[in-house]
Structure formats: structure tokens, C-alpha cells
Coordinates of C-alpha atoms and ligand atoms in Angstrom, one line a residue:
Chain A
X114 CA 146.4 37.3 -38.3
X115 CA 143.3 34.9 -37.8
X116 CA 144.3 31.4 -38.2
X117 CA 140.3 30.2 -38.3
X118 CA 137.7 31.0 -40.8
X119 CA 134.5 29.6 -42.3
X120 CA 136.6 27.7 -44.9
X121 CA 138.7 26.2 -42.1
X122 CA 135.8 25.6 -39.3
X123 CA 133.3 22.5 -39.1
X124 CA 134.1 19.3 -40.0
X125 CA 137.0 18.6 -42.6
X126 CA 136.9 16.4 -45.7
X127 CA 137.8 13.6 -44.7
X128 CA 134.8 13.7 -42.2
X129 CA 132.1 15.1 -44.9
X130 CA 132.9 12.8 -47.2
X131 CA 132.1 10.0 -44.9
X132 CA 129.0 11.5 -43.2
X133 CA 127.9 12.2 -47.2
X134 CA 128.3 8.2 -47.6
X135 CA 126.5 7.7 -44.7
X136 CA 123.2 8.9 -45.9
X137 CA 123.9 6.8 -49.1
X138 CA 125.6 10.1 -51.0
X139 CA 128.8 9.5 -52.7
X140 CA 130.0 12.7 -53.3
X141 CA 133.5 14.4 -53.7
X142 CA 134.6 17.9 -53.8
X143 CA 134.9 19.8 -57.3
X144 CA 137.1 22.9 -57.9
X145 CA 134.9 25.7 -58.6
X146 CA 138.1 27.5 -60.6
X147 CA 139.1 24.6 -62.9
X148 CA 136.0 22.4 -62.3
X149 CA 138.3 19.8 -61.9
X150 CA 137.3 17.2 -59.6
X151 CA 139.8 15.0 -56.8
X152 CA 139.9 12.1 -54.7
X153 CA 141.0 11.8 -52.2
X154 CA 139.0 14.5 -50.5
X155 CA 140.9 17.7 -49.6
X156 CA 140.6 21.3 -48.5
X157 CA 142.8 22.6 -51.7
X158 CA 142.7 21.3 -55.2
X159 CA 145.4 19.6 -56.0
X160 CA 145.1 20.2 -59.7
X161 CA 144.9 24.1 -60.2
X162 CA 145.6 25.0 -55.8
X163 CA 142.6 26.5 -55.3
X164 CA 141.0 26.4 -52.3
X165 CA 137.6 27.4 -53.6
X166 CA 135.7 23.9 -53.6
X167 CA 132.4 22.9 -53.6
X168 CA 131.0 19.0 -52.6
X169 CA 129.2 17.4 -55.8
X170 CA 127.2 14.5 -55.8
X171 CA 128.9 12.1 -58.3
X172 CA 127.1 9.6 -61.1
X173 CA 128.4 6.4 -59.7
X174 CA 129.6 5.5 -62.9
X175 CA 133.4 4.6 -63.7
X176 CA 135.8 2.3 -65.6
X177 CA 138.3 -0.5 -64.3
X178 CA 141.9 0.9 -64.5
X179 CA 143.7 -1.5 -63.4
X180 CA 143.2 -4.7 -61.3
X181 CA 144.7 -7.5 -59.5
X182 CA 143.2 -10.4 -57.6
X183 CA 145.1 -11.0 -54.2
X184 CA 145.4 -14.8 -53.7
X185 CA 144.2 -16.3 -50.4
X186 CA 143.7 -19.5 -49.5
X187 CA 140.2 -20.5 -49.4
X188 CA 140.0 -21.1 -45.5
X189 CA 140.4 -17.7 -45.2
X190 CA 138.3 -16.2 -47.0
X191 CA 139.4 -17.0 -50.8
X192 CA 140.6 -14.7 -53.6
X193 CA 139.4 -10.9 -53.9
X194 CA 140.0 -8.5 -56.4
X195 CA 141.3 -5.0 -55.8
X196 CA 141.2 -2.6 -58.7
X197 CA 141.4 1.2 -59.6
X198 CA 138.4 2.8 -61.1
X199 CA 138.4 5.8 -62.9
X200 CA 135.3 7.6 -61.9
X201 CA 132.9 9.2 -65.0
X202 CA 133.8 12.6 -63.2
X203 CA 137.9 12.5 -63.8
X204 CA 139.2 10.9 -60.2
X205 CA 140.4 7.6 -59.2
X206 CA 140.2 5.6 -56.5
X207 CA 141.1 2.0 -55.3
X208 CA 138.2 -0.4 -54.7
X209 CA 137.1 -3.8 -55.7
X210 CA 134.3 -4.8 -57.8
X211 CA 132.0 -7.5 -56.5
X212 CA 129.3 -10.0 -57.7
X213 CA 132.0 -11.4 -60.2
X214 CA 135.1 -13.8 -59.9
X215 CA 138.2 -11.6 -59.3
X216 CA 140.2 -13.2 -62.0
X217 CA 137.2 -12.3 -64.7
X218 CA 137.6 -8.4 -63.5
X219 CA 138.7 -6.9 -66.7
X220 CA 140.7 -3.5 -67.5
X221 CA 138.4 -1.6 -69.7
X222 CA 134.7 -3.0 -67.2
X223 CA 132.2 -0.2 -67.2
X224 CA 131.1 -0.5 -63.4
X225 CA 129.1 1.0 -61.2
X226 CA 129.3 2.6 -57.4
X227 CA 127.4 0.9 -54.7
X228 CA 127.8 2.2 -51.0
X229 CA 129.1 -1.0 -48.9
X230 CA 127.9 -0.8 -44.8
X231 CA 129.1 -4.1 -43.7
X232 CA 132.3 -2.1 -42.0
X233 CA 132.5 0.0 -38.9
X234 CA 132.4 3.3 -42.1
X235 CA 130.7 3.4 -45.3
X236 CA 133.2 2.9 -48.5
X237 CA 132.7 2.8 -52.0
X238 CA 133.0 -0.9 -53.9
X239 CA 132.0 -1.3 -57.4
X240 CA 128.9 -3.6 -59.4
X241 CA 129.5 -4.1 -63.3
X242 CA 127.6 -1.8 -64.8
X243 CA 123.6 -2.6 -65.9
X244 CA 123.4 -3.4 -69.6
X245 CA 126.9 -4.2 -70.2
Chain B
X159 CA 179.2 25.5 -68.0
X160 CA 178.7 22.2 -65.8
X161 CA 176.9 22.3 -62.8
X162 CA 178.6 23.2 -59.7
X163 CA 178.2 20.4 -57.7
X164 CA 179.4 17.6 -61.0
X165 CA 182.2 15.6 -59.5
X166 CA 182.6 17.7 -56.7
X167 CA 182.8 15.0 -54.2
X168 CA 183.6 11.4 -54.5
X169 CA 182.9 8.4 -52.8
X170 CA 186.4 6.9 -50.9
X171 CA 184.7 4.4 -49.1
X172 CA 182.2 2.0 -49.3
X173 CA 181.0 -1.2 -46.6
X174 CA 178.5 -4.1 -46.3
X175 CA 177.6 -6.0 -43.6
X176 CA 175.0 -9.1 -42.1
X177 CA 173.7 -9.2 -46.1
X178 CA 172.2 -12.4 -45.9
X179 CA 171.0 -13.6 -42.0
X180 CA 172.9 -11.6 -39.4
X181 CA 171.4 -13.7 -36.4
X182 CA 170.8 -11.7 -33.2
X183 CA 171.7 -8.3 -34.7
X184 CA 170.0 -5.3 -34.3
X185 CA 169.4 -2.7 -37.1
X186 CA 172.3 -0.8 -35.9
X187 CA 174.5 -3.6 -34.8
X188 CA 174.6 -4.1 -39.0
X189 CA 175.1 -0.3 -39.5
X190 CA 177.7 -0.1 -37.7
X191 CA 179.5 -3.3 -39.0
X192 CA 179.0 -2.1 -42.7
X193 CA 180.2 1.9 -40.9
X194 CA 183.5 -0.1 -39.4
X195 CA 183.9 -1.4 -43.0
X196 CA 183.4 1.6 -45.1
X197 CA 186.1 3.6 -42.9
X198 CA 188.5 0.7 -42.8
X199 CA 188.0 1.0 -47.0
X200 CA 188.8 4.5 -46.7
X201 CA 191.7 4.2 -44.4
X202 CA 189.4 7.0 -41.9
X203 CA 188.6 6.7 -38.1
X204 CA 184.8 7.2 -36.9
X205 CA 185.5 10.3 -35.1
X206 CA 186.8 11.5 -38.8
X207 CA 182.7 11.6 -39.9
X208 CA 181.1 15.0 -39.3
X209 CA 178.4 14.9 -41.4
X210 CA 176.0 11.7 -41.1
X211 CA 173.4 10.8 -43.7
X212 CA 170.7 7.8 -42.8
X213 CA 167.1 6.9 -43.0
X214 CA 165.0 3.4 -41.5
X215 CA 162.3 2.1 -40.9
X216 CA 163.2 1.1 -37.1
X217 CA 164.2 4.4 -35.5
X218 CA 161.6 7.4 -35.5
X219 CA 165.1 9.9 -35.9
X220 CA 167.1 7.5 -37.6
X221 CA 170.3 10.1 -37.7
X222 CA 169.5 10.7 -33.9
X223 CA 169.6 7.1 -32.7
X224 CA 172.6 6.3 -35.4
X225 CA 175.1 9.0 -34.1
X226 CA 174.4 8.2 -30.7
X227 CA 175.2 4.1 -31.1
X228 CA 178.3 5.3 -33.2
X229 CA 179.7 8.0 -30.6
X230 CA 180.3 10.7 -33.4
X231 CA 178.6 14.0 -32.6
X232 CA 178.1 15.2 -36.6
X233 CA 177.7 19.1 -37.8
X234 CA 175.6 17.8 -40.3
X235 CA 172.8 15.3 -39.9
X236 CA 170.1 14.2 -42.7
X237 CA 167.1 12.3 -42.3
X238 CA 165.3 12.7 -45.2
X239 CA 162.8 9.6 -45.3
X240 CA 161.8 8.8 -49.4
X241 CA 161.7 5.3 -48.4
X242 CA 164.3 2.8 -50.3
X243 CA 165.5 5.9 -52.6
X244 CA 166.7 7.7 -49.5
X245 CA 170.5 6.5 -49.8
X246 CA 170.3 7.4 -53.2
X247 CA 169.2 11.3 -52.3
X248 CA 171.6 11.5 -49.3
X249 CA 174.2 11.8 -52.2
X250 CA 172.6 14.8 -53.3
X251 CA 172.6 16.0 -50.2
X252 CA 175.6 15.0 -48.8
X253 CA 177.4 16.3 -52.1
X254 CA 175.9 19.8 -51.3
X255 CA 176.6 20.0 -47.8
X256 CA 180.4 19.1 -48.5
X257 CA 180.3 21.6 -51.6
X258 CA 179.2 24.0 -49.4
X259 CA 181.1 23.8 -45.9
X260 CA 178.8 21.9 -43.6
X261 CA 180.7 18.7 -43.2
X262 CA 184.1 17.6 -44.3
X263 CA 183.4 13.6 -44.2
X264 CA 179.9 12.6 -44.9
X265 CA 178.4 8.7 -44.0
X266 CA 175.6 7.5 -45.7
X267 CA 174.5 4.3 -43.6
X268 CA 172.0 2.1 -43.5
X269 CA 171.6 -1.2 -41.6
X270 CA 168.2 -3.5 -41.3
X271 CA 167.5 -7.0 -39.9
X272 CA 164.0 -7.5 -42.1
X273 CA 165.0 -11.4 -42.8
X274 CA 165.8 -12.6 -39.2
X275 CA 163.5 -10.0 -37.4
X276 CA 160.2 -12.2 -38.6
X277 CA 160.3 -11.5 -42.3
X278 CA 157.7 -8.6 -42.4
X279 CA 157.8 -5.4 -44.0
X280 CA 159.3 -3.1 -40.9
X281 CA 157.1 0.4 -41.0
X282 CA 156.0 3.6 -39.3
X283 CA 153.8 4.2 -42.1
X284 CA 150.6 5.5 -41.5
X285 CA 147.4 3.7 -42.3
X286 CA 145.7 4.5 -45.6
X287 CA 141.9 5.2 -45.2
X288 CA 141.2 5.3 -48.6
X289 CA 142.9 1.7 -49.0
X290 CA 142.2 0.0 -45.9
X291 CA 138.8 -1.0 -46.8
X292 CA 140.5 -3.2 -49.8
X293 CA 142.7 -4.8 -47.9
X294 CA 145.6 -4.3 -50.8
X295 CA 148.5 -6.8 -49.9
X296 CA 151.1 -4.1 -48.8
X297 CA 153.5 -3.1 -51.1
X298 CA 152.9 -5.9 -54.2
X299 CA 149.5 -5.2 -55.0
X300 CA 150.3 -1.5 -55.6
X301 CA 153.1 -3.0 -58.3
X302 CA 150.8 -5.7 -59.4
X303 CA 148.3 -3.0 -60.4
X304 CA 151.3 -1.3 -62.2
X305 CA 152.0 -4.9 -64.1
X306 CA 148.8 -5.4 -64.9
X307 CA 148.3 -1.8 -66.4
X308 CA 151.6 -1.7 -68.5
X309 CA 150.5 -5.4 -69.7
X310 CA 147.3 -4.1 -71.1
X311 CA 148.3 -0.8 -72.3
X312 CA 151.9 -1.9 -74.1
X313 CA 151.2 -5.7 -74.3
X314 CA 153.8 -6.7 -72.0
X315 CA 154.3 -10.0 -71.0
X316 CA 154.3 -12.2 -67.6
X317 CA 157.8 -14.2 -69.8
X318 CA 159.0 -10.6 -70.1
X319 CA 159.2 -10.1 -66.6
X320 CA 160.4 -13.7 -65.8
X321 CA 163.1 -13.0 -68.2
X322 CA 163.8 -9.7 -65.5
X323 CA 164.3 -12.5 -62.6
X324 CA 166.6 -14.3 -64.9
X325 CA 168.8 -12.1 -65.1
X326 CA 169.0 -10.8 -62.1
X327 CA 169.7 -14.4 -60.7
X328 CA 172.4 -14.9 -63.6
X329 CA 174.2 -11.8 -62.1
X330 CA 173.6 -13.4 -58.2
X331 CA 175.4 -16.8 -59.8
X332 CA 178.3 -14.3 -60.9
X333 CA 178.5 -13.0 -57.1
X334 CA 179.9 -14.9 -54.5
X335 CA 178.2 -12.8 -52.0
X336 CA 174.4 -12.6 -53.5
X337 CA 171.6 -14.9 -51.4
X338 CA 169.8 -16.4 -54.2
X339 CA 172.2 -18.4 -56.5
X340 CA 170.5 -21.4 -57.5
X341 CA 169.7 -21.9 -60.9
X342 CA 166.6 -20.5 -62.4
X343 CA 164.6 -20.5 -65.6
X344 CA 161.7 -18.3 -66.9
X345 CA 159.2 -21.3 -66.7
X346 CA 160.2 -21.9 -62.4
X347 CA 159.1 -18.0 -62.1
X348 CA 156.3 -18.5 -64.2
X349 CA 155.4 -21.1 -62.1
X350 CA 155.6 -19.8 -58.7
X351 CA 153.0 -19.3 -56.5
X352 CA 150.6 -16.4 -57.6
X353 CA 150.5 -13.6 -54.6
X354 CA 148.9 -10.4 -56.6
X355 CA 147.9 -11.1 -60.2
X356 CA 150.2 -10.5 -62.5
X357 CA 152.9 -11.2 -60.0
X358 CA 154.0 -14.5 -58.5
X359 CA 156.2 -15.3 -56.0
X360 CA 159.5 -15.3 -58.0
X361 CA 158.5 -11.8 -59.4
X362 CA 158.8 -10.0 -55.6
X363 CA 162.6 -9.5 -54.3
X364 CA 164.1 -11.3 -51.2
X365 CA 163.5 -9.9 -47.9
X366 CA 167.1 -10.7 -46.2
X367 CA 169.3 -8.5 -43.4
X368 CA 171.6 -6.6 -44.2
X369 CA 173.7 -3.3 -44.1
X370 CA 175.9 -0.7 -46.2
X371 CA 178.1 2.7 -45.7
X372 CA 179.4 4.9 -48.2
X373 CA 182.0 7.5 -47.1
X374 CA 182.0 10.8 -49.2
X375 CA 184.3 13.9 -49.5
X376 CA 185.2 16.7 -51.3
X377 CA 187.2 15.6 -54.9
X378 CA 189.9 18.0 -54.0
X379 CA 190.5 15.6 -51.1
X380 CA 189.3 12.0 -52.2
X381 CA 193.0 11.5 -54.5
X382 CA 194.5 11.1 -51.0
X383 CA 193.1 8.0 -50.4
X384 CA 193.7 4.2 -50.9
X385 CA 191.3 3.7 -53.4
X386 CA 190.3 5.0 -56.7
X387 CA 188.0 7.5 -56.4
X388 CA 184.3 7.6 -57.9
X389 CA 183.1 11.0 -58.4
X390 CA 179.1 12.1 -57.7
X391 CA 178.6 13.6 -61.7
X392 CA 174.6 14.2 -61.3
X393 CA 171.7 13.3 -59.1
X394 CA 168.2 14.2 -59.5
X395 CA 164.9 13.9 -57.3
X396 CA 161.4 13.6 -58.3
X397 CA 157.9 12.0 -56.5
X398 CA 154.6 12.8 -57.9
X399 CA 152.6 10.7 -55.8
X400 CA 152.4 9.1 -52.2
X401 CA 150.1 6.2 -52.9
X402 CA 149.1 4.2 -55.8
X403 CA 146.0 5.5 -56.5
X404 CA 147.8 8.9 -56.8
X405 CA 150.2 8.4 -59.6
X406 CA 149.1 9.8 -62.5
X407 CA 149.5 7.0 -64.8
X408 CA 150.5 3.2 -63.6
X409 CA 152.8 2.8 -66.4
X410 CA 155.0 5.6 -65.8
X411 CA 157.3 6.9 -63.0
X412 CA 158.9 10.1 -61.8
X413 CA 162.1 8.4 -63.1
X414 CA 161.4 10.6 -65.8
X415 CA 162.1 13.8 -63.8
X416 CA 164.7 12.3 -61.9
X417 CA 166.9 10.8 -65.1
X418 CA 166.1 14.2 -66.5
X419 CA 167.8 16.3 -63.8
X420 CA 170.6 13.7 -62.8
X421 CA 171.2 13.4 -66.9
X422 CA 171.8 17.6 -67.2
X423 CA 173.7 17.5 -64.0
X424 CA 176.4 15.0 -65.2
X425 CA 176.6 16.6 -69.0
X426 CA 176.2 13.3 -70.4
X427 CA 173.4 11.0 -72.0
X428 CA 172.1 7.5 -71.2
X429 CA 174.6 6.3 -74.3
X430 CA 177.6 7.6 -71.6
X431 CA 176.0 4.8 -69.4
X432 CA 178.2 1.5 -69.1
X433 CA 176.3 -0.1 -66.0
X434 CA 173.1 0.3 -64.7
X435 CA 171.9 -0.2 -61.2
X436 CA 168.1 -0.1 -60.4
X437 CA 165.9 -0.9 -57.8
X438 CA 164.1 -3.9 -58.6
X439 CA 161.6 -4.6 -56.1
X440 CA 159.4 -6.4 -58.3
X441 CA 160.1 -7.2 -61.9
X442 CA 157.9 -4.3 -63.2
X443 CA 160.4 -1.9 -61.8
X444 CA 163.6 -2.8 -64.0
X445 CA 161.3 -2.5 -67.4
X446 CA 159.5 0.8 -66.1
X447 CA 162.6 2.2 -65.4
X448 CA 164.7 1.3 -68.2
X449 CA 162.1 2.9 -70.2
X450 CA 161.7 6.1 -67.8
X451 CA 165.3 6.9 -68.0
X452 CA 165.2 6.1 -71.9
X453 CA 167.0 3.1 -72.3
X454 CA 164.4 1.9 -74.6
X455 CA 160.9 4.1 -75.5
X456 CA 157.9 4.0 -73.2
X457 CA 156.2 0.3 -73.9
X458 CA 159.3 -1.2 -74.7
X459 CA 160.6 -2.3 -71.7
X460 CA 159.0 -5.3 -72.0
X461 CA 161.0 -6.3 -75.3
X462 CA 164.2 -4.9 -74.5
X463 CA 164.4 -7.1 -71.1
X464 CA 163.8 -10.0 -72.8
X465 CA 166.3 -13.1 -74.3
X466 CA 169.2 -12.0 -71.9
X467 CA 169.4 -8.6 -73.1
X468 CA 170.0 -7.7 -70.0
X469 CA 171.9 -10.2 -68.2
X470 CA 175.5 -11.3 -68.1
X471 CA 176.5 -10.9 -72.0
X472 CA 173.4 -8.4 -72.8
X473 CA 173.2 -5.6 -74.3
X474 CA 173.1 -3.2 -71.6
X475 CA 174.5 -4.9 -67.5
X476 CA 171.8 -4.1 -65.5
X477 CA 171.3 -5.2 -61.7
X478 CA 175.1 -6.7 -61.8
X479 CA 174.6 -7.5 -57.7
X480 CA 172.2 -9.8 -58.6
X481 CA 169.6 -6.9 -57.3
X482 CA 166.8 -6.9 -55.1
X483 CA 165.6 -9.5 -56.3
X484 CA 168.4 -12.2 -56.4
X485 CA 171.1 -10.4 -54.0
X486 CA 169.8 -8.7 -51.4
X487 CA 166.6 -6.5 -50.0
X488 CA 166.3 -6.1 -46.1
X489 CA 163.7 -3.4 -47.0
X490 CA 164.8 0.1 -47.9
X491 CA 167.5 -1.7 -50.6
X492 CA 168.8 1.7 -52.0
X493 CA 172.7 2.2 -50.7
X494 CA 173.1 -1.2 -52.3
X495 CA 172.6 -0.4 -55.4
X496 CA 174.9 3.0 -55.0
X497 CA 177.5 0.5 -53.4
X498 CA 177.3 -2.0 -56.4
X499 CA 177.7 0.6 -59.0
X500 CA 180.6 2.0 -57.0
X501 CA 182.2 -1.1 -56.9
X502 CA 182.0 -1.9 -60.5
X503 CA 183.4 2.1 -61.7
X504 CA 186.3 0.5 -59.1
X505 CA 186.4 -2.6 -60.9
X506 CA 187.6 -6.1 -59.1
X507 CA 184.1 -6.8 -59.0
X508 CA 185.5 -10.5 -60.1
X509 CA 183.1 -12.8 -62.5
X510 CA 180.7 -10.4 -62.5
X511 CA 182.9 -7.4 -63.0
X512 CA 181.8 -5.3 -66.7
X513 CA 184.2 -4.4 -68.9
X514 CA 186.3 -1.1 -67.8
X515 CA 182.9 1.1 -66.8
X516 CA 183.7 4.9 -66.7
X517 CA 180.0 5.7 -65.7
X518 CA 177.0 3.7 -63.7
X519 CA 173.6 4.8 -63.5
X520 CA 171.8 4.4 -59.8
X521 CA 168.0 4.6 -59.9
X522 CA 166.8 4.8 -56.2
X523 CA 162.9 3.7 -55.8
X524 CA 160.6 4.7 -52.4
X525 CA 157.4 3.9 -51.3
X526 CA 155.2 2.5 -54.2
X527 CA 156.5 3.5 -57.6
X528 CA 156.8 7.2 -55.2
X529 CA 160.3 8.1 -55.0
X530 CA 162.6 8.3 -57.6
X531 CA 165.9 9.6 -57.1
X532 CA 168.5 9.3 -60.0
X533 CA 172.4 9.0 -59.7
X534 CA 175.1 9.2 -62.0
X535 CA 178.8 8.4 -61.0
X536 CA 182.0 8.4 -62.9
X537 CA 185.5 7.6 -62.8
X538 CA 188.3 10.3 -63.5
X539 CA 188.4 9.5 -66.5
X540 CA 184.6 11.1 -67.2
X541 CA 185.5 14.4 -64.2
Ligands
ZN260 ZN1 141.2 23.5 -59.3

């Protein structure tokens, strides 16, 4: 029995999704059986266990789950808020939203994705959404 | 019919050691200590122990390393790593290899030296590249987003969870042997220093040393020994998720599973329950819990903690140690709740001691929220 094939060759999720943020693409894989879509990235869908996926570029647009602000003294650095949005598209993911005061991060904020580069990788943090 | 394994093996032993600060000990040196103390309970010698039962977060093979300090060469050995649940699934385990020939005299053990080792969170864990970038404060900000989501959804308050604390520290002034006995009132937690919104520093359990053994064998055996014995009636298992951003929904657990199975094992219902023994990590966990094994409905928890309800005099004696939170936590706190509620079916638990228990629930946490692992015990009276 094989143990390669075109499904299991090239580089693996983990790696696409990255290089797909690095040319300012936030994009996931959806479940071409189900259509369900998954974070974290993976070569089976964890909903239906299909491998049959396909990468989709996603609408950027999502909704505070939950949040908490992690106290920190201000010498080092200050408060920051980390949160789980619920992406338009069905996954979640931890992240934080910026451009507001942790503490005012609300359960319920329509926010949207914005690619962050100030890291060694790009990674997903969240805006509040335009118009809210 | 009941289940095969119900009450098919019992706990005759049970040890604690270094709980507290256990200066210049090792994790092992404390395993041990709480091993020699177990046996001595039991009236059994080391090279008795065939089958040995034991997770950490210091050894890479933590049934490996732990056989070879002790000198016993086991026919049995079990690893399995659900984090602080671990102890609590070793009875399953241990109940089936006994049920089923592999060993005659299982030890569950545990020993850790969290408090006087520096105070950090021991781990081999792997990092998290979907969290990294966040910088979440490791494990309390995966339980503050918890909080924060049961507060919103169910309206539970930061008093309700004080009032969690409370008791638990009620309980700890009720045990001579707990670490935290001071006196302590809803508005000093409410007070304490915020870490990860909603939960302060008084809402977080201790980090101390400390160590326990439980000895287990066959019921047909365990009438032969000094002590009464407590019979294993039900355990069950469930994890749905690794890391926070994985569980399904914030405000419930895999408790549900896991009460579920231990519950059917048993034959008996959460009304059977006269003492209750959960892992209370933070303060979220005792009112998740209570509500995932349906002490009280789903949104509840938050009400039914409340006023004393569950502390000395409650309703319903939960965390009777003083828990996690006001006894002891050197990091993976699981065989102390399975030792407490072992000690209390005994009785002679002194001040703290509930009226003639015949059954105590165990709910085993790992990881964050992750692991649950549900166990029922019983005295003779329930076989
Ligand atoms: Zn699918």
C-alpha cells in the first residue's frame, strides 16, 4: 500500500494557512461534503471526517464570544485583551481585538479581521467592525 | 443487570504526603512518602503492588521513572496523561485490570513539588500556535473566558463565584491539614488582585507541594483488611476538546458525558449523592460542574452556590478538603479529591466529617475545561 498521495504531498495546513496570510489572504479550509468550515486548519474535517477539503477565502467578518483582559502592569506593557471570535463562516478562534480599551471589549462586538505582521508569522487580530 | 465492573474493587488504602511545603523534596521523594502511607493504611508491603497507576508533569514515562524509584517491577503499568483527571481515570482503569487478571494490587500515585520548586505551572506541554500570538495567561485565561461566557449567557455573578471560595475556605477552617485557613469573606475575594477578567486572584486555587496514593483490589479481597472498605460503583470518561478555542460551548463541559456514564455504571442518581468532590481550579469549575452532572439545571450554578449552599451546613457538602482552592493544588490535584471522598465514605474525617455518607461523587478535571472523568464510590452499604 502507498503511504503518499496528492492529498498527503506539498505543504500541510498548517503551512498553507500561513503562506495564505502572508500574501494578506485569510483563508481556512471548507469541507466539500458538509460545507462545514474549521479552525484550526487540518487535513480531515473534524465535523463530518471527510477528508475532501477545499481552502476558502473567508469574509473577515466575526462576533466576540467571549473575552478577558489579562492584567499587566503598565511597565510592561499594560493590559490586553484576549477574546474568541466566532467567525461569519461557523469557526472560532482566539485572538484579541485592538484599537479599543481591553476592558470596553464586549461579548456580542461585531468585529472585523485584520492581518497583523509585526511578528516573525502573520496572525489574525480583530478591528470593531465599520459602522457599528 | 449492573455493570460488571460496579463495586468490583475497593479502595483499602489511601496516603498523603509534603501537602503544604515539602522543602528539598523531589516529585518522587513525595510519591513515595504518600506510597509508604497508603500501604502502611492497608497493612500491605511495596513488593505487594503489581499493578502501578500514575501520571506527572515532571517524568516523560511517569509509571517508568516511578516503579524504578520504588523498586517494584509491576505486571501492569498505566500512564495515561488527561492532565489533573488522570488519578481519577486510573480508577477506571485500574478497576478493569483487577476485574480482569492483570494485577492483583493496583497503586495509584501521584507526588509534585509545584509550591517549593519556584511556583510555576510544571509542563511538557506543547506550544500552541494558534494561541501563542495572544499571549493567553496559561491556564486562567482559558477559565476566565469560560467566566466571562457563563456570566453573559446565564447572568452569573463575580459574588457567586466568591461565594465558591467561601466555601471552600469554610471547609479548609474545618481541616486541620488544609493550607489556606484564614478567615475569608466574599468582599476580600472580590477584592483581590484582578489576573484575567472575570477572575481575581482569590478565584485561582493554591499552587502548594504535595502527594497521594490510593491502594485498590478486588472486593472479594478488600474485607480482609484494616479498614472499611470503599467500593469503585461507576466511573466514566469524556473530553471533547484539547484547547479552549475547541470546546464547543464555554459554558458547558464533558462532565456531561462523564456524570452520564459513571451515573449508569453505579445504578444510582445524583439524589444517591451525599458528598461531592470536584476539581476546583478556579471558581467557575465547582458551578459548571455542579450543573454538568445535574446538581442544579444548566445556568443555575451560579444561584445554587450561593449564601453557603454549599459550604459546611449547605445543602449539598461540596469540596469538604477545603479543595483546590483552599486545601491543596501542587498541579495535577485529581487523587486528592478521590482521597477526600474516600476518607469521608470512611468517616473520622473529624469537624469536617458529613453526616454518615454512603456515596461521594469525584469529578476529575484536565487540561483546560478538557478532561472530565467522573467517579462514584460507595460504602457496603450501597454494593
Ligand atoms: Zn465535513
Amino acid at each position: 500500500m502507498s503511504t503518499t498521495n496528492d492529498r498527503f504531498s506539498g505543504p500541510g495546513p498548517d503551512q498553507i494557512y500561513s503562506d495564505f496570510l502572508t500574501k494578506g489572504v485569510f483563508s481556512l479550509p471548507q469541507c466539500k461534503d458538509c460545507h462545514e468550515f474549521h479552525f484550526f486548519p487540518r487535513v480531515v474535517c473534524p465535523h463530518c471526517g471527510s477528508f475532501n477539503l477545499e481552502w476558502k477565502e473567508l469574509s473577515g467578518k466575526g462576533e466576540v464570544y467571549s473575552t478577558t483582559t489579562v492584567r499587566r502592569k503598565p511597565e510592561r506593557g499594560g493590559n490586553y485583551n484576549v477574546c474568541h471570535v466566532t467567525l461569519e463562516e461557523g469557526p472560532r478562534l482566539m485572538s484579541r481585538v485592538e484599537g479599543v480599551d481591553p476592558l470596553d471589549v464586549k461579548i456580542g462586538d461585531p468585529v472585523s479581521a485584520v492581518i497583523n505582521n509585526d511578528e516573525d508569522s502573520p496572525f489574525i487580530v480583530f478591528v470593531p467592525a465599520q459602522g457599528a | 443487570m449492573s455493570h460488571e465492573l460496579r463495586g468490583s474493587s475497593a479502595v483499602v488504602g489511601v496516603g498523603l504526603a509534603g501537602c503544604g511545603e515539602a522543602h528539598g523534596r523531589a516529585p518522587l521523594d513525595i510519591l513515595a512518602e504518600a506510597t509508604h502511607n497508603a500501604l502502611e493504611d492497608a497493612g500491605l508491603k511495596l513488593s505487594d503492588v503489581d499493578g502501578i497507576f500514575t501520571g506527572s508533569s515532571y517524568h516523560f514515562m511517569p509509571a517508568l521513572s516511578t516503579a524504578e524509584y520504588l523498586g517494584i517491577k509491576p505486571r501492569f503499568s498505566d500512564s495515561s496523561m488527561v492532565g489533573g483527571s488522570s488519578f481519577v481515570a486510573h480508577t477506571l482503569n485500574a478497576a478493569m485490570a483487577i476485574k480482569t487478571g492483570q494485577c492483583d494490587v493496583a497503586l495509584i500515585c501521584y507526588g509534585s513539588n509545584q509550591r517549593t520548586a519556584g511556583g510555576k505551572l510544571a509542563t511538557m506541554s506543547e506550544q500552541q500556535i494558534y494561541e501563542a500570538p495572544y499571549k493567553p495567561r496559561y491556564p486562567i485565561s482559558s477559565y476566565a473566558l469560560a467566566a466571562a461566557r457563563h456570566m453573559h449567557q446565564y447572568g452569573t455573578t463575580r459574588e457567586q463565584m466568591a461565594d465558591v471560595a467561601v466555601a471552600a475556605r469554610q471547609w479548609a477552617q474545618l481541616n486541620p491539614a488544609a493550607f489556606a485557613r484564614d478567615d475569608l469573606t466574599r468582599q476580600d475575594v472580590l477584592n483581590s488582585r484582578m489576573i484575567s477578567d472575570p477572575l481575581s486572584l482569590l478565584d485561582c486555587c493554591l499552587v502548594t507541594d504535595g502527594g497521594g496514593a490510593v491502594i485498590m483490589v478486588s472486593s472479594e479481597r478488600a474485607k480482609d483488611f484494616p479498614n472499611k472498605p470503599v467500593y469503585v460503583l461507576g466511573t466514566g470518561t469524556a473530553h471533547w476538546h484539547r484547547q479552549i478555542t475547541q470546546m464547543p460551548d464555554l459554558t458547558t463541559t464533558a462532565a456531561v458525558d462523564a456524570g452520564k456514564r459513571a451515573f449508569a455504571m453505579a445504578g444510582l442518581t445524583k439524589d444517591d449523592v451525599d458528598v461531592v468532590e470536584l476539581y476546583d481550579a478556579f471558581t467557575i469549575n465547582t458551578i459548571l460542574f455542579l450543573e454538568d452532572l445535574g446538581f442544579c439545571a444548566k445556568g443555575e450554578g451560579g444561584a445554587f452556590v450561593e449564601n453557603g449552599n454549599i459550604a459546611p451546613g449547605g445543602s449539598l457538602p461540596v469540596n469538604t478538603n477545603g479543595g483546590g482552592l483552599s486545601c491543596v493544588h501542587p498541579g495535577m490535584y485529581g487523587i486528592f479529591i478521590l482521597i477526600e471522598a474516600i476518607q469521608q465514605l470512611r468517616g473520622g474525617c473529624g469537624e469536617r466529617q458529613v453526616d454518615n455518607p454512603e456515596v461521594a461523587l469525584v469529578n476529575g478535571n484536565g487540561g483546560v475545561l478538557s478532561s472530565q472523568v467522573t467517579t462514584i464510590l460507595g460504602t457496603e452499604a450501597v454494593l
